[in-house]
Structure formats: C-alpha cells, structure tokens
XYZ file of C-alpha atoms in Angstrom:
778
model
C 62.774 141.261 190.748
C 63.503 141.896 194.740
C 63.840 138.145 196.462
C 60.605 137.174 198.140
C 60.706 137.137 201.535
C 61.605 133.845 203.311
C 58.704 131.420 204.224
C 56.813 131.438 207.350
C 56.915 127.555 207.640
C 58.456 124.796 206.034
C 57.620 123.935 202.546
C 55.010 121.350 201.958
C 53.584 121.742 205.123
C 49.537 120.804 206.457
C 47.653 123.772 207.072
C 44.343 122.699 206.675
C 44.192 121.900 210.653
C 45.412 125.004 211.405
C 42.856 127.216 209.194
C 40.256 124.900 211.231
C 41.335 126.345 214.270
C 41.413 130.061 213.634
C 39.613 132.250 211.138
C 39.591 132.081 207.644
C 41.248 134.285 205.582
C 39.121 135.965 203.283
C 39.900 134.874 200.075
C 38.264 131.590 201.209
C 34.420 133.172 201.985
C 31.846 132.514 199.556
C 33.617 129.255 198.795
C 30.986 126.221 199.095
C 32.295 122.919 200.754
C 33.639 121.177 197.620
C 35.563 124.753 196.843
C 36.915 125.015 199.951
C 38.178 121.560 199.920
C 40.010 121.942 197.020
C 41.384 124.640 197.243
C 42.866 123.472 201.055
C 44.178 120.154 199.726
C 47.318 121.162 198.462
C 49.463 117.667 198.819
C 49.197 114.537 196.843
C 47.091 114.143 193.849
C 43.921 115.858 192.703
C 41.676 115.386 190.840
C 38.971 118.119 191.031
C 35.626 117.246 188.483
C 34.248 119.917 187.591
C 30.855 120.554 186.259
C 29.588 123.496 183.511
C 28.935 126.268 185.833
C 30.222 124.771 189.080
C 32.949 127.619 189.607
C 36.304 125.892 188.463
C 37.842 129.115 187.553
C 38.005 130.096 190.913
C 38.921 127.223 192.670
C 42.240 127.204 190.753
C 42.787 130.651 191.259
C 41.774 130.689 194.750
C 43.808 127.799 195.436
C 46.655 129.403 193.815
C 46.837 132.084 195.767
C 46.051 129.895 199.086
C 49.480 128.441 198.405
C 51.081 131.785 198.141
C 49.685 133.319 201.114
C 50.326 130.174 203.636
C 53.912 130.859 201.961
C 54.026 126.981 200.849
C 56.328 127.901 197.843
C 57.241 130.858 195.453
C 55.864 131.713 192.616
C 58.480 130.418 190.613
C 57.789 127.640 191.995
C 54.286 126.854 190.582
C 53.294 125.712 187.278
C 49.728 126.663 186.022
C 48.512 125.636 183.081
C 46.199 126.510 180.729
C 44.494 126.212 177.150
C 45.097 129.693 175.741
C 46.907 132.816 176.692
C 43.441 134.890 177.461
C 42.817 132.569 180.310
C 46.201 132.708 181.986
C 45.923 136.216 181.696
C 42.518 136.435 183.790
C 43.969 134.077 186.008
C 47.026 136.401 186.744
C 44.603 139.154 187.528
C 42.387 137.255 189.755
C 45.385 136.200 191.951
C 46.630 139.532 191.973
C 44.116 140.472 193.864
C 44.245 138.181 196.151
C 47.612 138.111 197.081
C 49.238 141.354 198.346
C 52.334 142.267 196.626
C 52.274 139.755 194.299
C 54.698 139.896 191.456
C 53.483 137.361 189.020
C 53.753 133.908 188.513
C 56.811 133.527 185.623
C 55.248 129.887 184.665
C 51.628 130.545 183.951
C 50.683 129.819 180.547
C 49.692 127.301 178.063
C 51.367 123.895 177.407
C 53.436 125.314 174.257
C 54.290 128.864 175.808
C 55.822 127.029 178.734
C 57.456 124.241 176.670
C 58.797 126.973 174.338
C 60.064 129.014 177.283
C 61.726 125.444 178.757
C 63.231 124.812 174.928
C 64.909 128.354 174.479
C 66.345 127.586 178.145
C 68.272 124.281 176.425
C 67.603 125.182 172.970
C 71.485 123.467 171.966
C 70.446 119.843 174.085
C 67.950 119.599 170.759
C 69.965 121.004 168.356
C 68.661 124.785 168.161
C 69.608 128.063 168.984
C 67.542 129.900 171.506
C 66.951 132.579 169.318
C 65.120 129.614 166.801
C 62.212 130.734 164.704
C 58.601 129.603 165.798
C 56.871 128.527 161.994
C 53.416 129.577 160.918
C 51.670 127.325 159.362
C 51.914 129.689 155.968
C 55.769 128.717 156.188
C 55.477 124.766 157.053
C 53.398 124.318 154.041
C 56.535 126.088 151.429
C 58.942 124.120 153.638
C 56.789 120.752 152.836
C 56.217 122.001 149.529
C 60.047 122.159 148.854
C 60.186 118.320 150.233
C 58.022 117.079 147.840
C 60.018 118.847 144.557
C 62.797 117.250 146.118
C 61.361 114.022 146.203
C 59.371 114.721 142.762
C 56.439 113.853 144.663
C 52.947 115.547 142.767
C 51.591 118.287 144.578
C 48.416 117.687 143.431
C 48.245 114.054 143.997
C 49.324 114.402 147.526
C 48.884 117.757 148.964
C 51.169 119.411 151.002
C 48.636 120.560 153.249
C 47.575 116.971 153.757
C 50.815 116.297 154.689
C 50.985 118.869 156.848
C 47.971 117.159 158.934
C 49.587 114.371 159.466
C 52.509 116.070 161.049
C 50.238 117.548 163.249
C 48.464 114.501 164.310
C 51.836 112.944 164.298
C 53.394 115.432 167.082
C 50.586 115.616 168.741
C 50.435 111.735 169.722
C 54.513 112.150 171.143
C 56.078 110.638 168.011
C 59.160 111.649 166.458
C 60.138 109.760 162.789
C 61.541 106.319 164.525
C 57.996 106.221 166.613
C 55.584 106.269 163.765
C 53.946 103.116 162.696
C 55.171 101.646 159.643
C 51.292 101.426 158.262
C 50.452 104.735 159.678
C 53.693 106.108 157.396
C 52.786 104.164 154.459
C 49.421 106.068 153.463
C 51.188 109.341 151.901
C 53.187 109.247 148.830
C 53.660 105.900 148.485
C 55.233 105.036 151.594
C 57.467 107.877 151.570
C 55.951 109.575 154.748
C 58.210 108.405 156.988
C 61.824 109.991 154.964
C 59.680 112.972 155.030
C 59.099 113.383 158.136
C 62.881 112.394 158.758
C 63.699 115.524 156.102
C 61.415 117.789 157.600
C 62.724 117.743 161.123
C 66.371 117.739 159.471
C 65.641 120.767 157.377
C 64.058 122.795 160.320
C 67.084 122.534 161.922
C 68.860 123.916 159.128
C 66.635 126.783 159.393
C 67.042 126.534 163.074
C 63.123 126.929 163.501
C 60.567 124.445 164.931
C 56.618 124.333 164.372
C 54.260 124.871 166.802
C 54.065 120.747 167.548
C 57.988 120.277 167.912
C 57.425 123.168 171.315
C 56.173 119.704 173.133
C 57.698 117.076 171.057
C 61.158 118.123 171.276
C 60.777 119.191 175.005
C 59.926 115.919 175.402
C 62.443 114.556 174.007
C 64.652 116.742 175.804
C 63.675 115.727 179.223
C 63.904 111.975 177.976
C 67.125 112.362 176.175
C 68.635 114.611 179.918
C 67.552 113.541 183.032
C 69.379 116.048 185.166
C 67.708 118.979 183.032
C 64.292 116.899 183.722
C 65.532 116.929 187.409
C 66.010 120.669 187.698
C 62.454 120.880 186.810
C 61.213 118.390 189.559
C 62.943 120.468 191.602
C 61.528 123.953 190.754
C 57.842 123.291 190.287
C 56.675 122.280 193.705
C 52.801 122.486 192.508
C 51.626 122.323 189.302
C 48.143 123.017 188.036
C 46.509 122.019 185.142
C 43.620 123.684 183.564
C 40.980 122.120 181.183
C 42.342 118.569 181.470
C 39.851 116.833 179.656
C 40.929 118.612 176.151
C 45.012 117.360 176.386
C 46.473 115.414 174.025
C 48.918 112.623 174.047
C 51.968 114.915 174.058
C 51.023 116.921 176.675
C 49.805 114.193 178.849
C 53.568 112.578 178.140
C 55.230 116.331 178.875
C 52.539 116.327 182.343
C 53.996 113.159 182.963
C 57.500 113.016 182.904
C 57.217 116.847 184.977
C 55.196 114.951 187.830
C 58.007 111.992 188.537
C 60.119 114.077 190.540
C 58.083 112.504 193.979
C 56.577 108.664 193.761
C 52.851 108.759 192.126
C 50.530 108.643 194.991
C 52.708 112.050 196.583
C 53.150 114.412 193.356
C 51.837 118.006 193.744
C 49.641 117.948 191.086
C 45.998 118.866 190.450
C 44.536 118.478 187.366
C 41.383 120.504 187.070
C 38.421 119.682 183.793
C 35.035 118.117 183.090
C 35.155 114.567 181.515
C 31.791 115.200 180.241
C 33.044 118.523 178.368
C 35.758 116.777 176.659
C 34.574 117.997 172.599
C 37.613 118.071 171.000
C 38.520 114.827 169.914
C 38.864 115.604 166.196
C 41.821 117.796 167.176
C 43.590 115.325 169.149
C 42.130 115.572 172.920
C 42.376 112.373 174.770
C 39.272 112.042 177.048
C 41.186 108.914 178.646
C 43.699 111.184 179.717
C 41.238 112.366 182.701
C 39.367 109.455 182.991
C 42.396 107.364 184.021
C 44.129 110.188 186.057
C 43.752 107.441 189.547
C 45.788 105.011 188.165
C 48.631 107.352 186.959
C 48.213 108.610 190.476
C 47.629 105.976 192.468
C 45.495 107.271 195.727
C 45.156 110.851 194.422
C 42.021 112.406 196.016
C 38.664 112.880 193.906
C 36.424 116.442 194.249
C 33.132 116.428 192.465
C 32.120 120.306 191.623
C 28.304 119.628 191.095
C 26.471 122.834 192.563
C 25.906 124.678 189.092
C 25.927 128.307 189.679
C 24.402 128.966 185.820
C 21.302 127.174 185.047
C 17.661 126.119 186.292
C 17.141 122.857 188.256
C 14.941 121.440 184.639
C 18.218 122.606 182.173
C 20.228 120.710 184.597
C 18.054 117.856 184.763
C 18.094 117.176 181.248
C 21.872 117.821 180.292
C 22.994 115.071 183.512
C 20.304 112.720 181.834
C 21.594 113.169 178.644
C 25.621 113.022 179.762
C 24.763 109.746 181.729
C 24.012 107.834 177.928
C 27.821 107.777 177.919
C 29.741 104.927 179.513
C 33.251 106.756 178.777
C 33.211 109.116 182.010
C 34.070 109.064 185.721
C 30.157 110.416 186.940
C 28.468 113.204 188.539
C 25.092 114.902 188.286
C 24.612 119.053 188.374
C 21.803 120.484 190.782
C 21.302 123.807 191.798
C 20.062 125.535 195.230
C 16.955 127.293 193.765
C 14.247 125.467 194.734
C 12.079 126.610 191.424
C 12.937 124.029 188.485
C 12.428 126.751 186.082
C 11.075 126.738 182.202
C 11.145 122.972 180.889
C 13.393 121.856 177.936
C 11.517 122.828 175.312
C 11.851 120.733 171.834
C 9.866 121.591 168.615
C 10.028 119.443 165.577
C 9.008 121.539 162.507
C 8.500 121.150 158.964
C 11.793 122.351 157.237
C 14.920 124.491 158.003
C 13.297 127.560 156.637
C 10.331 126.846 159.006
C 12.858 126.830 162.357
C 14.604 129.570 161.272
C 11.271 131.397 161.617
C 10.200 130.176 164.529
C 13.530 130.561 166.216
C 12.685 134.242 164.876
C 9.814 134.931 166.170
C 10.945 133.585 169.454
C 13.477 135.665 169.667
C 11.064 139.107 169.117
C 8.907 137.548 171.582
C 11.230 137.637 174.032
C 12.633 140.789 173.263
C 8.809 142.766 173.116
C 8.886 141.005 177.030
C 12.404 143.324 177.614
C 14.837 140.941 177.083
C 17.760 142.072 175.525
C 19.546 140.556 172.591
C 22.596 139.969 173.907
C 21.572 137.482 176.605
C 20.571 135.194 173.606
C 22.377 132.819 171.658
C 21.830 130.434 168.091
C 24.394 127.233 168.413
C 24.735 125.209 165.338
C 26.902 122.065 164.831
C 27.951 123.492 161.692
C 28.218 126.579 160.326
C 26.073 125.689 157.014
C 23.511 125.933 159.503
C 23.816 129.745 160.057
C 22.732 130.986 156.260
C 19.043 129.920 157.057
C 19.352 132.387 160.187
C 21.247 135.299 158.787
C 18.651 135.305 156.259
C 16.245 135.838 158.347
C 17.468 138.034 160.749
C 17.882 140.412 158.117
C 14.755 140.278 156.946
C 13.080 140.880 160.259
C 15.273 143.570 161.039
C 16.926 141.384 164.143
C 20.627 142.630 164.595
C 23.498 139.828 165.109
C 26.810 139.108 165.170
C 28.804 135.898 164.552
C 31.460 134.511 166.699
C 34.193 132.228 165.517
C 34.256 133.071 161.787
C 32.743 135.260 159.693
C 29.358 135.989 158.342
C 28.063 133.302 155.964
C 28.881 135.833 152.713
C 32.027 136.496 154.136
C 33.742 133.466 153.825
C 36.261 133.101 151.645
C 34.591 130.285 149.984
C 31.159 131.894 149.942
C 33.099 135.020 147.975
C 34.899 133.134 145.468
C 31.733 131.293 144.396
C 30.334 134.787 143.932
C 33.216 136.174 142.400
C 32.906 133.117 139.544
C 29.119 134.265 139.284
C 29.660 138.014 139.164
C 32.294 138.043 136.655
C 29.614 135.517 134.464
C 26.723 138.105 134.827
C 28.329 140.995 134.549
C 32.047 140.482 132.186
C 33.427 143.757 133.152
C 33.441 143.054 136.695
C 37.775 143.177 137.064
C 36.899 142.488 140.931
C 35.707 139.425 140.741
C 38.217 138.675 137.468
C 41.137 139.464 139.978
C 39.684 137.514 142.729
C 39.590 134.197 140.839
C 42.306 134.342 138.104
C 44.825 132.326 140.393
C 41.731 130.505 142.441
C 42.156 127.766 142.288
C 45.897 128.016 141.230
C 46.229 127.699 137.555
C 49.918 128.595 137.792
C 49.906 132.387 136.389
C 52.284 134.361 138.547
C 52.329 137.788 139.782
C 54.126 138.990 136.213
C 51.237 137.423 133.662
C 48.433 139.087 136.234
C 50.529 142.334 135.459
C 50.726 142.074 131.721
C 46.896 141.792 131.751
C 46.008 144.893 133.990
C 48.400 146.800 131.781
C 46.739 145.559 128.658
C 43.270 146.277 130.432
C 44.386 149.959 131.114
C 46.321 151.029 128.029
C 43.284 149.678 125.928
C 40.752 150.456 128.788
C 38.807 147.700 128.028
C 37.295 144.566 131.533
C 40.217 142.276 132.390
C 38.178 139.331 130.984
C 38.552 141.110 127.184
C 41.797 142.464 127.755
C 42.889 138.329 128.504
C 40.748 137.114 125.061
C 42.739 139.791 123.545
C 46.207 138.732 124.956
C 45.707 134.969 124.553
C 45.550 135.639 120.507
C 49.117 136.848 120.715
C 52.815 135.979 121.519
C 53.184 137.886 124.459
C 52.232 135.330 126.875
C 54.189 132.219 127.566
C 52.581 129.105 125.671
C 51.844 127.599 129.223
C 50.232 130.938 130.169
C 48.092 130.822 126.769
C 46.561 127.760 126.854
C 46.015 128.305 130.562
C 43.931 131.701 130.185
C 42.079 130.379 126.745
C 40.770 127.735 128.344
C 39.654 129.701 131.251
C 37.764 132.446 128.537
C 36.170 129.426 126.991
C 34.978 128.459 130.255
C 33.453 131.462 130.920
C 31.751 132.237 127.472
C 30.532 128.093 128.084
C 28.765 129.440 131.537
C 27.434 132.774 130.195
C 25.875 130.606 127.565
C 24.444 128.331 129.807
C 23.680 131.263 132.434
C 20.331 131.600 130.809
C 19.049 128.143 130.813
C 20.171 126.246 133.935
C 18.749 127.512 137.642
C 21.441 129.288 138.839
C 21.439 126.695 141.596
C 22.749 124.274 139.055
C 25.258 126.738 137.237
C 27.241 127.615 140.671
C 27.781 123.325 140.717
C 28.758 123.515 137.388
C 31.183 126.348 137.593
C 32.570 125.464 140.791
C 33.131 121.645 140.206
C 34.658 122.493 135.928
C 37.082 125.416 137.811
C 38.586 122.969 139.732
C 37.573 124.164 142.881
C 35.979 121.323 144.525
C 39.203 119.865 143.372
C 41.095 121.958 145.444
C 38.913 121.479 148.915
C 38.777 118.034 147.826
C 42.708 117.905 147.642
C 42.739 120.019 151.316
C 42.774 117.829 154.344
C 42.671 120.254 156.921
C 39.590 120.306 159.066
C 38.492 123.025 157.797
C 37.753 122.060 154.766
C 34.801 119.787 154.971
C 33.286 123.030 156.429
C 34.166 124.918 153.574
C 32.137 122.158 151.298
C 29.477 122.338 153.139
C 28.834 125.969 153.272
C 29.462 125.754 149.147
C 26.458 123.472 149.266
C 24.786 125.805 151.517
C 24.980 128.324 148.548
C 24.074 126.034 145.986
C 20.276 125.864 148.575
C 20.174 128.716 149.395
C 20.227 129.647 144.971
C 16.946 127.633 144.259
C 14.418 129.918 144.737
C 15.710 132.068 142.069
C 14.536 131.846 138.747
C 17.688 133.714 137.189
C 21.341 134.818 138.380
C 20.370 138.387 138.543
C 18.115 137.544 140.823
C 20.023 136.281 142.971
C 23.161 138.417 142.821
C 20.920 141.183 143.431
C 19.299 139.685 146.616
C 22.735 139.345 147.704
C 23.863 142.315 147.624
C 21.306 143.894 149.756
C 22.110 141.114 151.889
C 25.992 142.363 152.036
C 24.718 145.804 152.389
C 23.723 145.308 155.480
C 25.465 147.180 158.431
C 28.594 144.801 159.592
C 29.242 146.748 161.807
C 28.336 144.921 165.667
C 25.432 146.334 167.372
C 26.035 146.820 170.704
C 22.445 144.701 171.429
C 22.670 141.527 168.847
C 21.691 138.079 169.016
C 24.710 135.728 168.667
C 25.296 132.534 166.536
C 28.144 130.375 166.872
C 28.539 126.553 166.351
C 28.723 124.660 170.004
C 32.264 123.696 169.784
C 33.031 128.082 169.913
C 30.515 128.428 172.359
C 32.717 126.550 175.506
C 32.850 128.643 178.549
C 29.607 130.953 177.653
C 26.340 131.590 178.768
C 23.227 133.350 177.899
C 20.236 133.460 179.279
C 18.063 131.824 176.348
C 19.751 129.488 174.051
C 18.524 127.896 170.967
C 19.846 124.515 169.681
C 18.843 123.895 166.073
C 19.344 121.085 163.630
C 18.855 118.029 166.446
C 18.640 115.903 163.657
C 20.115 112.300 163.395
C 22.864 112.878 160.391
C 23.547 116.640 161.420
C 23.575 116.500 165.053
C 24.880 113.629 165.616
C 27.016 114.504 162.823
C 27.559 111.356 160.573
C 30.570 111.824 159.566
C 31.865 111.482 163.240
C 29.867 108.360 163.847
C 31.321 106.939 160.880
C 35.047 108.070 161.655
C 34.946 107.279 165.194
C 31.804 104.959 165.802
C 31.114 104.868 169.487
C 33.557 107.422 170.540
C 32.588 109.568 167.813
C 29.054 109.029 168.819
C 29.600 110.004 172.616
C 32.131 112.789 171.965
C 28.620 114.053 169.721
C 26.486 113.482 173.415
C 29.430 115.482 174.938
C 28.563 118.497 172.274
C 24.751 117.822 173.000
C 25.879 118.638 177.145
C 27.882 121.470 176.726
C 24.951 123.122 173.813
C 22.448 122.575 176.938
C 24.325 123.848 179.902
C 25.140 127.074 178.146
C 21.544 128.336 178.945
C 20.537 130.147 181.980
C 16.932 130.151 182.029
C 15.537 128.840 179.346
C 17.058 126.054 176.378
C 15.245 125.982 173.101
C 16.108 122.346 170.788
C 14.611 122.309 167.443
C 14.494 119.674 164.274
C 13.582 120.067 160.752
C 12.223 116.648 158.715
C 13.417 118.032 155.307
C 16.390 119.771 154.113
C 16.813 120.315 151.114
C 20.200 119.543 149.227
C 21.428 119.769 145.718
C 17.751 120.748 144.759
C 16.400 117.473 146.181
C 14.530 117.300 149.350
C 16.089 114.855 152.547
C 14.212 113.804 154.777
C 15.912 113.293 158.254
C 14.559 112.188 161.844
C 15.405 113.782 165.092
C 18.297 112.853 166.929
C 18.309 110.259 169.108
C 19.526 112.390 172.050
C 15.759 113.650 171.822
C 15.284 110.657 173.169
C 17.802 110.466 175.810
C 16.411 114.064 177.672
C 14.044 113.256 180.383
C 10.726 113.574 179.743
C 9.480 115.511 182.700
C 11.927 117.811 181.989
C 10.932 119.173 178.207
C 8.010 119.488 176.769
C 7.802 118.683 172.322
C 5.836 120.119 170.005
C 5.287 118.869 166.621
C 4.625 122.549 164.389
C 3.546 120.172 161.288
C 5.784 118.012 160.456
C 5.254 113.987 159.027
C 4.560 112.803 162.267
C 1.310 114.319 162.452
C 1.438 117.921 163.130
C 0.122 117.728 166.994
C 1.491 119.207 170.258
C 1.865 117.155 173.462
C 3.466 117.752 176.441
C 4.606 115.652 179.899
C 7.380 113.740 178.796
C 6.566 112.035 175.376
C 10.400 113.277 174.127
C 10.845 109.350 173.299
C 8.513 109.144 170.793
C 11.001 110.183 168.266
C 13.124 107.528 168.892
C 16.857 106.446 167.201
C 14.997 103.786 165.155
C 13.320 103.691 162.116
C 10.441 106.778 163.182
C 7.982 104.810 161.990
C 7.999 101.911 164.004
C 10.102 103.381 167.408
C 7.109 105.239 168.237
C 5.782 101.898 169.909
C 8.499 102.071 172.202
C 8.169 104.321 175.036
C 5.703 103.555 178.121
C 2.988 106.524 177.086
C 2.820 104.149 173.599
C 2.597 101.077 175.072
C -0.511 101.975 176.997
C -2.112 103.736 173.804
C -1.430 100.288 172.805
C -3.112 98.488 175.112
C -5.739 101.209 174.840
C -6.400 100.402 171.227
C -6.782 96.447 172.083
C -8.454 96.812 174.649
C -11.438 98.561 172.043
C -12.911 98.334 168.521
C -12.319 100.293 165.463
C -9.589 102.520 164.455
C -10.363 106.394 165.766
C -7.627 108.136 167.708
C -5.055 107.357 170.751
C -4.296 109.688 173.521
C -0.835 109.836 175.170
C -0.988 111.146 178.816
C -4.625 113.187 178.071
C -3.238 114.350 174.681
C -4.282 113.657 171.169
C -2.666 112.025 168.545
C -2.960 112.274 165.044
C -4.743 109.575 163.029
C -2.119 109.355 160.865
C -0.218 106.892 162.897
C -3.028 105.242 164.612
C -1.878 102.026 165.408
C -5.245 99.955 164.700
C -5.411 100.491 161.248
C -3.161 99.155 158.425
C -5.782 99.831 155.471
C -4.941 102.949 152.815
C -6.953 104.794 151.449
C -4.879 105.006 148.865
C -3.921 102.374 145.719
C -0.455 101.722 144.008
C -0.250 103.451 140.767
C -2.311 106.694 141.834
C -1.495 109.670 141.284
C -1.479 112.347 144.566
C 0.097 115.890 145.260
C 2.553 116.627 148.258
C 2.968 120.208 148.879
C 6.303 120.100 148.883
C 7.678 117.834 146.522
C 4.786 118.129 144.143
C 3.290 115.186 141.824
C 3.849 112.498 142.040
C 2.966 108.105 141.732
C 2.569 105.725 144.363
C 4.776 102.832 144.138
C 4.313 100.982 147.251
C 2.349 101.087 150.221
C 2.945 99.554 153.746
C 0.232 100.626 156.183
C -0.072 104.125 156.938
C 3.493 104.934 154.472
C 3.553 105.538 150.692
C 6.513 105.146 148.775
C 6.145 107.492 146.161
C 8.032 108.575 143.239
C 7.731 112.339 142.715
C 8.675 113.827 139.093
C 10.966 115.924 140.642
C 11.900 115.256 143.619
C 12.464 111.543 143.006
C 11.723 108.572 144.853
C 9.873 109.187 148.655
C 8.496 107.694 152.001
C 6.221 109.909 153.110
C 2.836 109.287 155.413
C -0.210 109.557 153.827
C -1.791 112.444 155.927
C 0.540 114.771 153.834
C -0.928 113.493 150.227
C -3.581 114.604 148.626
C -5.640 112.520 145.499
C -4.248 114.223 142.516
C-alpha cells in the first residue's frame, strides 16, 4: 500500500467554522441539522442517540468520510467498531463511495475481530503464539468434557454445555478465574467451577488456543498488564467510533474504556452511536447501562438526539414513543416525522384462540395481496419461535408463500425431526432412516462400531434395523453394556407401539419424549436455545391434539413437509422479534401480545423490572419495524398439553396511546364487541374483570350507570358494550351445581359464582373461570 498524502491541516484541528463559511462538501448534502451536527462534531466525546429509522448508519459512515476527506486522520488512525462483519462491510462500501482514492480502513470490524488482530500482534505477552487457534463451540465442549472426566465429575449431573454457558457469562463480564466471586463459583460441580475455569484456561495455553470470549478477555489483560502496549494504541487511534453501543457487554465496555484513556475523558475523541430504547439482548450479556452512563464516563460529552424518523407513519411513531416512555431506565427521546398525514392507526385485535389468530392474519394478508401489495412487504414478528407453527400451517392451507428468518421452518427444526423420527418408527418399524436418526439421540453410549454391526446384520439378513437389533441383543456379538442398552430400547418401542392404539397421539409423543430421556437431555442443556427447543416440542404436542390417530398425524406432516422448500421471490417473512432488529416492512403483524407470552413470564421471573423493561424495548422494536401499518393481536386461549389456558392481553396494550390505536374484539370472553377511539387501556395489566373499570372511558360509563336505574348496556365513547360486563347487575342467571356447556371446554358443573364470573369444573378441561355470557345451560 502506498503512503497516504500529507495532511492538509494539523491533526485534530477544528473545521466546523470553515465549513460554515464555504460550500459544504457533497457528502453532507441531504443531512438534517441533527445528522449534520453529529458528522461535524469531530472533537471530544459524543453520544449520538439514534432512534429507529433515523439514519444512524448514514451518520456513522459520513462522519468517517468527513474525517478522512478533511485530513483530520489517516485511515489507520480511525477505529470503527460494529457488531457484525456484515455491517462493517456495508460501512466500508459506503465510505468508498464518499472518499476519493479510499483504500480501506484497516481498523474496522467487530469487537472480536479487532481484538483478535491486536492479540496476534502481541500473542507472547498473553502466553500464546501468533498462530493461535480460535475454538468453536464443539471444540470448547469437548475440552470441558475432558476436564470434567479428569476431576471425576459426572457429565450427566453437571453437563459440559452448562459450564460452557457459565464461562461465557463470566468472560462477558471481563472476569478471569481470579476475578470470579466465590458465590458465583460455588454453583457448579459442588464448588469446583473456579478450579475448572483455571484448568480450562491453562489447557487453552497448552493448545495455543483461545475461545471466542478470550479474544476480548485476553486483550483486556494485555492492556492492563502491559501499559506500553496500551500506550501504543492510544497513539495509534485518534478517533474511535462504536455502532450499536446499547448492545455492548461489560467486557466490551472495559476494552473500549481502556483504549479511550489516551486523553482525559472530557477530551477523548470517542463517538458512540446507539439507541437505549432498542437494547434487547440482555439475555446474552448486553448491558444497557453502558450507554446510560456515557455522560458520566466522559464528562462534558456532547449528546445529539436523532429523532426524525424516515421510515414510519406518525401513528406508528406515536405508539412506539408512548410505549417506551413507561421505561424508567432510558435517556429519553421522542420520534417524529415530517409527513403531515398520521397514517393508519395501530390495530389491536382480540381473538378467542391462537387458531383464530392465524386465520385472521392470513385473511388480512390475502386482502392486502388482492390490493396489489407484495408479500415481501409483510412480516410476522413473534416473541417465541413456537408461535410460528400455527402461521406456517395456515399459510400452507391458504397457499401463501412464506419464509422463516433466523431458523428453519417449524417441522424442519432438529428437535421436531427427532420427535417425528420416534413417531415414524413406532408407526412403521421398518423405517431405517428414522432408526438411524434416533438410535443415539439422546446419547446412549453406542459408538460407531455398534451401529455398523447393526447395519451389517440388517443388510446381511435383509431385515429392517429395528428387527436386526432385536436379533443382535439375543447373541453374544455385542458387549454386555451395549446389549443391555439396545434391549431396553427395543422394549421401549414395543411398549410405545402397544400404547399407540389406545393413546391420543399428543399423549403418546409426550410419553416417548419423557421415557426416551429426550426431555432430560434438554433439561441438562443450559444453552440459550434449550428453552426454545422445549417450547417447540410442547407446540408439536399441541398441534397433534386434533388428530385421533398417529397415522393421520404423520400423513398430515408428510403433506406439510412436501411443500416446496425453496423461498419464493415473493413471500411473507416470519421471524422472532429479536431477529427483526434493523429491518423494516410496510405491514407488520405482532401476534401473541398476551401477558406471559409477551411480556415473557420467564424474562420477568428471572430479571424482575429489568426484564420487563427489556420486554418493553422489544415491543418498541417490533412496532418501529412497520412503515405503513402495524397489526397487533392477542388470543385469550392457548391450548397446552391438552388443556386450555386463558390469558389476558399484554399490559403493553394498556400503555399504547388511545388516539393512535383501534381495538377490535372478535369473540373473546370480554364480550365480543368492536370499538375504537381509544379504549385500548380497557385491557389492563391487572385482573381483567376488574381493571376495565380503571380507564377514563369506563369511569364515565360508571357515572352514567349510577345516574339511572336498572341494568342495561353501557356505552363508552359512543360504542355499545356487551351486557356481559354490565357494571350494575351482580345477579347471575345461573346457580351453583348447575350443569352448563361451553363451546371450547365442553360440559361442566358450576362450583362458584362471583357476579358474572363462573367457576366451572369441566369434565375434560378441568376447573376454569369464565364469563357467564359464554356458557349455556346444559
């Protein structure tokens, strides 16, 4: 590479006033005042709070281009950190377009890629060699298993994958073995985790290897233990820029702070760009506090808010801004648009169950398609992956093309294919492909040699593998341990085949997954994906409830999976909310907005208020993905393990602005009515039968009720309210002990009456509390 041309002015010289006196460069054209200010404020610490759709990537790339074009620094003196290699590549391309004769930024990449480059240059100082290997997850698990075996630790009781998750969490916090608190280290293997951590790190040095977390951790150690090396990078990097700062973890924060210490904090040329309202990765170590405390870390830092949105309508922005304002842990900003028209209001639809939710969404998509809108412009964003199945099957029925982003289709997921393999082998014992898939899933201690012997016998005797196994376990050809394991497996399949004639398919699959050890395997897996796999298997069981026979279900699956798997050029996108960050669509569907599903009960249980606030940020992200319209829905009933479970609408619905939301009730237990004009807060986060009284509209309705005699329906802002929630009539038309019928739950007997709420012991669904308007005398 040729040497860069001499600088035209002293490094770090102010240029803002010069640009004001002369014509601005072309690359500044089209920037709004806030964006322009962020580009030109090159000196000192800067925090750019960039809301969704406000053009932060353009600000970052233009800022770098400006520094280069004005000769404030060479390319090699700029450090630009992104969170994905793809983002780094896109930024490089844009900078090339704005800077003539630009030959690349050597110091642009992710935290980990930049750290790896630094470590390779100084490997000996952290007891490595420059050609060190970066271990992948499989290699890491294999190494941990070796250490567990050496310490005589039962891998089934203390899984290697669980310890790998602990290591990752510790390294994300910047903890070396000596830094881990004793309370943290005592939770694994009866207090041996700290020794295991130290042994693991020592073993990595022997192997001349580092895992992914070490790239940052060892770089931090390098800087702390070698001040002269840190000083070298202080001199090298004149400008530092960080994208998506709200997603940084503690180790990334420490790494950045060390590199920024070359100047007093108030003079550091560090620019971080991010949105505290879009910090949604706390479950993998991200610390929103990093961006919240930036002004404290760098006193006198300039803060520029990018609030002008170029993506969404005014109603969408109002809904998102109002929702996120309920969070306490935020710096605060309000998105707005220059477009005069407010656009379509957010719609919230309450339906009876998840099947109706999928039908409703499918009908709307078909309607938009008939109006000429492409399927590519529409997306369904779910909180949990198990929600996808209902939509996938509905779209297959309708013939609507769809694609799943961030993972395979529901029936193509590994855990689902494993469960289906068990079921196929029960239904058809000669299904060798199914047998090969599950013979060692979960692990049964059967090596390749055992499987090869079974395969050879199968071919030689011209019989299916399961039958060959049945033959082999009666001989001495196999070792006793393998023979016992296979004999038990054959007995299990015999038992499952016998039960298949009498058990409903959904109960059969639940028993197979439990008795085979598959659910125990998932319980022992402490990775982030494990919980999602368990939820997917529950959804598989739920999907089987409508089938009377195993054969009928498997035939249905074969037809579903026979669908052309190639993505159509025009298809509806289905993905999780976490995968949707940074994307945008004309129409966004947000299903499953029920308390417990969204916000996630698990997130709230594990992290309390912090978890709830992150869930709310996730809702903010979902709403701001929409350009023209956002359609939110909730199902009052979801069926899990054969039992219906009732849910109330998400507390987030109550936090949306009434004048930007239209609410429709399509047959829930709240009375089956439609209304608009701001009654969204009727679905409150508290008890649904009492919270409806808390909103201004309902307070006026109560006053109206009190001013007249008798019952009768109420009106809220001009809309008719069903008599089933009549505030003035506490008498029930039913009696305790009376037999009644419910459309979904079937026949039952009333055990308690509270106003218009009935507690009923149903013959098949168990005890439920329902509104009397949804039952008939039986």
